[in-house]
Amino acid sequence: MTVEIDPAGIWDSEAIADVAAATFPLACPPGATQDDIAAFIDDVLSAERFSEYLTDPNRTVLKVTHGGAIVGYAMLIDGEPADPDVGRVVTLRPTTEISKLYVLPGNHGTGVASALMDAIVERAVAAGFAGLWLGVNQENVRAQRFYAKHGFTQVGTKTFLVGTQLHHDFVMQRAL
């Protein structure tokens, strides 16, 4: 499958929010309630929030397009981890966080996510980062396998709030 991966612009906010709303529930653990997932999408993954992310100088949103439609995205946050517990286990500096990396279900298994990860690594290397890190839900074994395949190893844990529920994530990092 031929895809294009480019930095997103403010004009992409609504389309990326739509992809986020469709993909985020797939990464949630089975115990996550629909109300909590909906609240998270409204609070964190709305078009308005993506407009904010796209104007933040410490964030980069990459979009994946196929046939003119956005089929996936990644959000990267440059700099020190905001969570001090994560800061203690992420040892590579300077670092950037892969805050979000999602591909629409019809594109799973097609190489789209791997192409997106390759673009992330290329960007981070070009910017002089020593490593990448991310959080992945402890029950999301599929995502953990994907990240391990791309050189990430588990270095710690963190919590992640979805609506009113606190979830537990593994912290994974990769040297560049």
Tab-separated table of C-alpha atoms in Angstrom:
chain	number	residue	atom	x	y	z
A	1	MET	CA	0.000	0.000	0.000
A	2	THR	CA	1.365	3.398	-0.981
A	3	VAL	CA	0.927	6.068	1.656
A	4	GLU	CA	2.203	9.566	2.209
A	5	ILE	CA	3.415	10.722	5.619
A	6	ASP	CA	3.654	14.455	6.189
A	7	PRO	CA	3.401	16.957	9.024
A	8	ALA	CA	-0.250	17.794	9.652
A	9	GLY	CA	-1.516	21.349	9.476
A	10	ILE	CA	-4.232	23.166	11.374
A	11	TRP	CA	-6.575	22.439	8.441
A	12	ASP	CA	-6.247	18.704	9.284
A	13	SER	CA	-7.598	19.068	12.845
A	14	GLU	CA	-11.090	17.768	12.147
A	15	ALA	CA	-10.001	14.815	10.011
A	16	ILE	CA	-7.365	13.749	12.557
A	17	ALA	CA	-9.903	14.089	15.383
A	18	ASP	CA	-12.196	11.763	13.432
A	19	VAL	CA	-9.398	9.198	13.074
A	20	ALA	CA	-8.584	9.595	16.778
A	21	ALA	CA	-12.225	9.007	17.768
A	22	ALA	CA	-12.332	5.858	15.638
A	23	THR	CA	-9.000	4.415	16.798
A	24	PHE	CA	-8.597	5.341	20.473
A	25	PRO	CA	-11.288	2.918	21.722
A	26	LEU	CA	-9.400	0.042	20.069
A	27	ALA	CA	-6.399	0.620	22.339
A	28	CYS	CA	-8.410	0.783	25.563
A	29	PRO	CA	-8.463	-2.180	27.942
A	30	PRO	CA	-11.650	-4.250	28.121
A	31	GLY	CA	-12.649	-2.675	31.464
A	32	ALA	CA	-12.789	0.867	30.074
A	33	THR	CA	-16.359	2.154	30.017
A	34	GLN	CA	-17.929	3.775	26.976
A	35	ASP	CA	-18.601	6.900	29.061
A	36	ASP	CA	-14.949	7.206	30.086
A	37	ILE	CA	-13.744	6.621	26.526
A	38	ALA	CA	-16.189	9.234	25.211
A	39	ALA	CA	-15.091	11.733	27.874
A	40	PHE	CA	-11.431	11.208	26.939
A	41	ILE	CA	-12.181	11.681	23.248
A	42	ASP	CA	-14.131	14.872	24.000
A	43	ASP	CA	-11.462	16.244	26.366
A	44	VAL	CA	-8.246	15.201	24.624
A	45	LEU	CA	-8.958	14.174	21.038
A	46	SER	CA	-11.393	16.802	19.757
A	47	ALA	CA	-10.759	18.934	16.669
A	48	GLU	CA	-10.306	21.932	18.981
A	49	ARG	CA	-7.613	20.110	20.970
A	50	PHE	CA	-5.838	19.030	17.789
A	51	SER	CA	-5.856	22.667	16.681
A	52	GLU	CA	-4.023	23.447	19.934
A	53	TYR	CA	-1.591	20.554	19.477
A	54	LEU	CA	-0.819	21.645	15.929
A	55	THR	CA	0.226	25.110	17.098
A	56	ASP	CA	2.350	23.881	20.029
A	57	PRO	CA	6.050	24.263	19.110
A	58	ASN	CA	6.970	21.192	21.196
A	59	ARG	CA	4.552	18.902	19.344
A	60	THR	CA	4.602	17.412	15.898
A	61	VAL	CA	1.591	15.656	14.409
A	62	LEU	CA	2.316	13.426	11.451
A	63	LYS	CA	-0.541	12.332	9.208
A	64	VAL	CA	-0.699	9.263	7.015
A	65	THR	CA	-2.757	9.633	3.861
A	66	HIS	CA	-3.878	7.030	1.361
A	67	GLY	CA	-6.023	7.925	-1.599
A	68	GLY	CA	-6.354	11.482	-0.292
A	69	ALA	CA	-7.808	10.413	3.082
A	70	ILE	CA	-6.085	10.460	6.470
A	71	VAL	CA	-5.804	6.840	7.625
A	72	GLY	CA	-3.504	7.310	10.611
A	73	TYR	CA	-1.510	9.772	12.662
A	74	ALA	CA	1.157	10.132	15.304
A	75	MET	CA	1.699	12.896	17.843
A	76	LEU	CA	5.211	13.501	19.132
A	77	ILE	CA	6.112	15.627	22.149
A	78	ASP	CA	9.704	16.824	22.326
A	79	GLY	CA	11.463	17.388	25.633
A	80	GLU	CA	11.525	16.082	29.143
A	81	PRO	CA	8.691	13.786	30.242
A	82	ALA	CA	6.084	15.722	32.237
A	83	ASP	CA	5.640	12.821	34.683
A	84	PRO	CA	8.621	12.676	37.103
A	85	ASP	CA	8.231	8.882	37.453
A	86	VAL	CA	8.572	8.528	33.684
A	87	GLY	CA	11.518	10.938	33.730
A	88	ARG	CA	13.347	8.603	36.108
A	89	VAL	CA	12.976	5.505	33.902
A	90	VAL	CA	13.479	7.141	30.494
A	91	THR	CA	17.262	7.337	30.399
A	92	LEU	CA	18.001	8.555	26.873
A	93	ARG	CA	18.395	12.318	26.419
A	94	PRO	CA	17.382	14.304	24.530
A	95	THR	CA	14.135	12.412	24.074
A	96	THR	CA	10.787	12.691	22.385
A	97	GLU	CA	7.546	10.970	23.348
A	98	ILE	CA	5.351	9.124	20.905
A	99	SER	CA	2.177	10.335	22.598
A	100	LYS	CA	-0.154	8.818	20.020
A	101	LEU	CA	0.266	6.454	17.092
A	102	TYR	CA	-2.932	5.147	15.525
A	103	VAL	CA	-3.996	3.687	12.194
A	104	LEU	CA	-7.579	3.037	11.111
A	105	PRO	CA	-8.552	-0.655	11.420
A	106	GLY	CA	-8.876	-1.245	7.660
A	107	ASN	CA	-5.167	-0.446	7.402
A	108	HIS	CA	-3.901	-2.796	10.119
A	109	GLY	CA	-1.427	-5.360	8.829
A	110	THR	CA	-0.687	-3.398	5.642
A	111	GLY	CA	2.603	-1.801	6.696
A	112	VAL	CA	1.057	1.628	7.328
A	113	ALA	CA	1.940	1.649	11.045
A	114	SER	CA	5.500	0.499	10.296
A	115	ALA	CA	5.889	3.237	7.678
A	116	LEU	CA	4.662	5.759	10.252
A	117	MET	CA	7.139	4.459	12.835
A	118	ASP	CA	9.940	4.703	10.261
A	119	ALA	CA	8.984	8.350	9.610
A	120	ILE	CA	8.996	9.051	13.357
A	121	VAL	CA	12.466	7.543	13.746
A	122	GLU	CA	13.751	9.458	10.709
A	123	ARG	CA	12.414	12.745	12.120
A	124	ALA	CA	13.875	12.069	15.588
A	125	VAL	CA	17.309	11.135	14.210
A	126	ALA	CA	17.360	14.241	11.988
A	127	ALA	CA	16.468	16.393	15.015
A	128	GLY	CA	19.308	14.902	17.073
A	129	PHE	CA	17.278	12.961	19.637
A	130	ALA	CA	18.980	10.106	21.472
A	131	GLY	CA	15.781	8.155	22.057
A	132	LEU	CA	12.043	7.775	21.797
A	133	TRP	CA	9.650	6.727	24.527
A	134	LEU	CA	5.958	5.911	24.844
A	135	GLY	CA	3.325	4.525	27.164
A	136	VAL	CA	1.256	1.496	26.148
A	137	ASN	CA	-1.559	-0.080	28.125
A	138	GLN	CA	-0.418	-3.201	29.947
A	139	GLU	CA	-3.328	-5.148	28.437
A	140	ASN	CA	-2.646	-4.047	24.835
A	141	VAL	CA	-0.421	-6.971	23.873
A	142	ARG	CA	-0.759	-6.330	20.133
A	143	ALA	CA	0.669	-2.817	20.469
A	144	GLN	CA	3.417	-4.046	22.785
A	145	ARG	CA	4.489	-6.611	20.163
A	146	PHE	CA	4.494	-3.897	17.479
A	147	TYR	CA	6.703	-1.618	19.577
A	148	ALA	CA	9.071	-4.454	20.533
A	149	LYS	CA	9.395	-5.332	16.824
A	150	HIS	CA	10.493	-1.725	16.277
A	151	GLY	CA	13.212	-1.805	18.927
A	152	PHE	CA	11.376	-0.605	22.042
A	153	THR	CA	11.967	-2.224	25.424
A	154	GLN	CA	9.995	-1.910	28.631
A	155	VAL	CA	11.719	0.339	31.180
A	156	GLY	CA	8.976	1.096	33.715
A	157	THR	CA	5.311	1.777	34.342
A	158	LYS	CA	3.009	4.764	34.590
A	159	THR	CA	-0.654	5.512	35.106
A	160	PHE	CA	-2.984	6.974	32.492
A	161	LEU	CA	-6.364	8.548	33.203
A	162	VAL	CA	-9.236	7.791	30.815
A	163	GLY	CA	-12.358	9.588	32.000
A	164	THR	CA	-12.668	8.562	35.636
A	165	GLN	CA	-10.636	5.349	35.373
A	166	LEU	CA	-6.936	5.061	36.099
A	167	HIS	CA	-5.185	2.610	33.751
A	168	HIS	CA	-1.710	1.146	33.971
A	169	ASP	CA	0.761	1.496	31.119
A	170	PHE	CA	4.183	0.123	30.413
A	171	VAL	CA	6.785	2.757	29.590
A	172	MET	CA	8.897	1.676	26.630
A	173	GLN	CA	11.925	3.383	25.099
A	174	ARG	CA	14.149	2.966	22.070
A	175	ALA	CA	17.643	4.236	21.406
A	176	LEU	CA	18.265	6.002	18.100
